[in-house]
Amino acid sequence: MNVVVLDTGMFPEQETLTAALDDLTPAHYVYRYDLRVSRSEEEWDQLMDEVLSADRVFTV
């Protein structure tokens, strides 16, 4: 399963969510993106491709 994690830094339970998602990493493809950093146009395109092809998207 492809899982995309969008890190926004907006959730107070971020550590709990991150720990739970870390358990998925050995069995699934987990892609993490920190949305608080600036990106080039190509990097945004890659991020959007991952989101559109993901089975699950989580915001933490």
Backbone as a ProteinNet text record, in pm:
[ID]
protein_1_A
[PRIMARY]
MNVVVLDTGMFPEQETLTAALDDLTPAHYVYRYDLRVSRSEEEWDQLMDEVLSADRVFTV
[TERTIARY]
84.9	0	89.8	54.2	125.9	59.1	138.5	88.8	168.8	98.6	164.3	132.5	236.4	221.5	261.3	166	191.7	209.2	330.3	362.2	336.2	231.7	196.1	238.4	262.3	297.8	179.3	56.6	-61.3	-129.7	-95.3	-167	-88.2	-153.8	-83.7	-43.9	-111.1	-81.4	12.7	94.2	180.7	274.1	328.9	421.9	351.7	228.9	153.1	121.9	78.7	49.1	174.1	283.7	408.8	454.3	442.4	481.1	394	264.8	175.2	209.7	239.2	274.3	409.7	501	630.7	613.5	508.3	481.7	442.7	393.4	354	473.1	582.6	695.2	749.2	766.2	822.6	732.4	600.9	509.7	456.3	470.6	412.2	511.9	480.8	562.2	507.9	587.2	544.7	631.8	567.4	635.8	598.8	699	675	719.1	634	664.4	638.4	736.7	720.9	672.6	549.4	491.6	536.2	617.5	664.6	790.9	848.4	969.3	932.8	1011	983.8	1031.6	964.8	995.2	999.7	1071.9	1074	946.5	922.6	805.8	808.8	927.1	940.7	911.6	956.4	930.4	781.1	711.4	566.4	496.2	543.9	485.4	502.2	621.1	644.7	554.1	541	454.9	311.1	262.6	125.1	106.9	206.8	199.3	186.4	263.3	255.8	118.3	65.3	-65.8	-174.3	-169.9	-272.7	-266.7	-149.8	-137.5	-141.9	-153.6	-151.4	-282.7	-271.1	-389.3	-446.3	-358.4	-398.7	-312.1	-373.7	-301.2	-333.9	-229.6	-245.6	-184.3	-248.5	-194.8	-163	-37.7	3.1	60.2
-116.7	0	123.4	223	350	447.1	501	593.7	722.8	836.4	966.8	1037.1	1089.9	1164.4	1308.4	1399.8	1542.7	1605.5	1646.2	1702.5	1853.1	1895.6	2037.4	2102.7	2020.9	2074.4	2136	2110.3	2173.8	2090.4	1964.8	1878.3	1857.4	1875.5	1857.8	1712.6	1617.6	1475.8	1422.8	1510.9	1474.3	1358.5	1356.8	1249	1113.8	1108.8	983.8	936.9	1029.6	993.9	947.7	1014.8	978.1	839.4	809.8	677.7	568.7	595.3	496.8	475.3	582.9	570.2	503.9	518.6	449.9	298.8	250.1	106.5	54.9	142.9	102.7	86.5	153.5	161.4	25.1	-73.9	-201	-274.9	-258.3	-335.5	-258.1	-126.1	-43.6	61.6	122.8	234.6	362.8	426	547.8	663.2	764.4	883.8	999.7	1068.2	1180.2	1310.7	1411	1543.4	1647.7	1729.9	1841.1	1961	2002.3	2111.7	2249.1	2252.8	2381	2431.3	2351.6	2393.4	2434	2523.9	2566.7	2459.9	2452.6	2350.8	2415.2	2348.7	2391.1	2340.6	2387.9	2345.1	2194	2141.5	1998.1	1916.6	1965.1	1893.7	1892.7	2004.6	2007.9	1911.3	1902.2	1808.1	1664.5	1631.6	1497.2	1469.2	1565.5	1549.2	1522.7	1599.5	1581.4	1446.1	1400.3	1267.7	1159.8	1173.4	1076.2	1079.2	1198.6	1211.1	1148.6	1176.1	1124.9	974	915	770.1	695.3	766.2	703.3	630.5	523.8	454.6	527.3	588	663.6	788.8	899.3	1023.8	1067.3	1092.2	1137.4	1274.9	1359.5	1492.2	1493	1523	1529.3	1664.9
0	0	0	-79.1	-81.7	14.5	106	207.2	196.8	191.9	189.8	320.8	385.1	509.5	482.5	502.7	484	622.1	652.4	783.3	781.3	853.4	858.6	989.5	1093.4	1223.7	1297	1251.2	1309	1416.5	1431.8	1523.4	1652.2	1768.3	1895.7	1922	1860.2	1879.1	1771	1717.4	1605.7	1641.5	1760.8	1798.2	1799.7	1849.2	1851.9	1710.5	1625.4	1486.4	1412.9	1434.4	1368.4	1413	1542	1592.2	1530.5	1517.8	1457.2	1310.1	1239.6	1098.3	1079.5	1175.4	1167	1167.2	1231.7	1232.5	1094.7	1007.7	873.2	779.5	809.5	716.9	672.5	761.2	711.8	612.3	622.6	539	418.7	419.5	314.1	267.1	154.4	105.5	167.1	251.9	321	272.6	216.3	167.2	258	311.2	403.7	339.2	355.5	302.7	410.1	438.2	531.8	451.4	473.8	396.5	444.9	549.5	602.8	534.4	445.7	374.1	231.4	174.4	37	-60.4	-174.6	-275.1	-413.2	-501.2	-641.3	-708.9	-827.4	-905.2	-930.1	-960	-985.3	-859.4	-744.7	-619.2	-585.5	-611.9	-590.9	-685.6	-808.6	-903.6	-855.7	-803.8	-751.7	-632.7	-542.6	-426.3	-470.2	-566	-613.1	-682.1	-756.3	-817.6	-710.4	-602.9	-493.1	-425.9	-402.5	-338.1	-426.3	-555.3	-645.4	-662.5	-648.3	-664.6	-531.5	-420.5	-288.5	-258.3	-179.7	-129	-7.5	70.6	190.2	200.3	246	270.6	412.8	492.8	631.2	645	721.2	753.5	901.2	934.2	1076.2	1107
[MASK]
++++++++++++++++++++++++++++++++++++++++++++++++++++++++++++

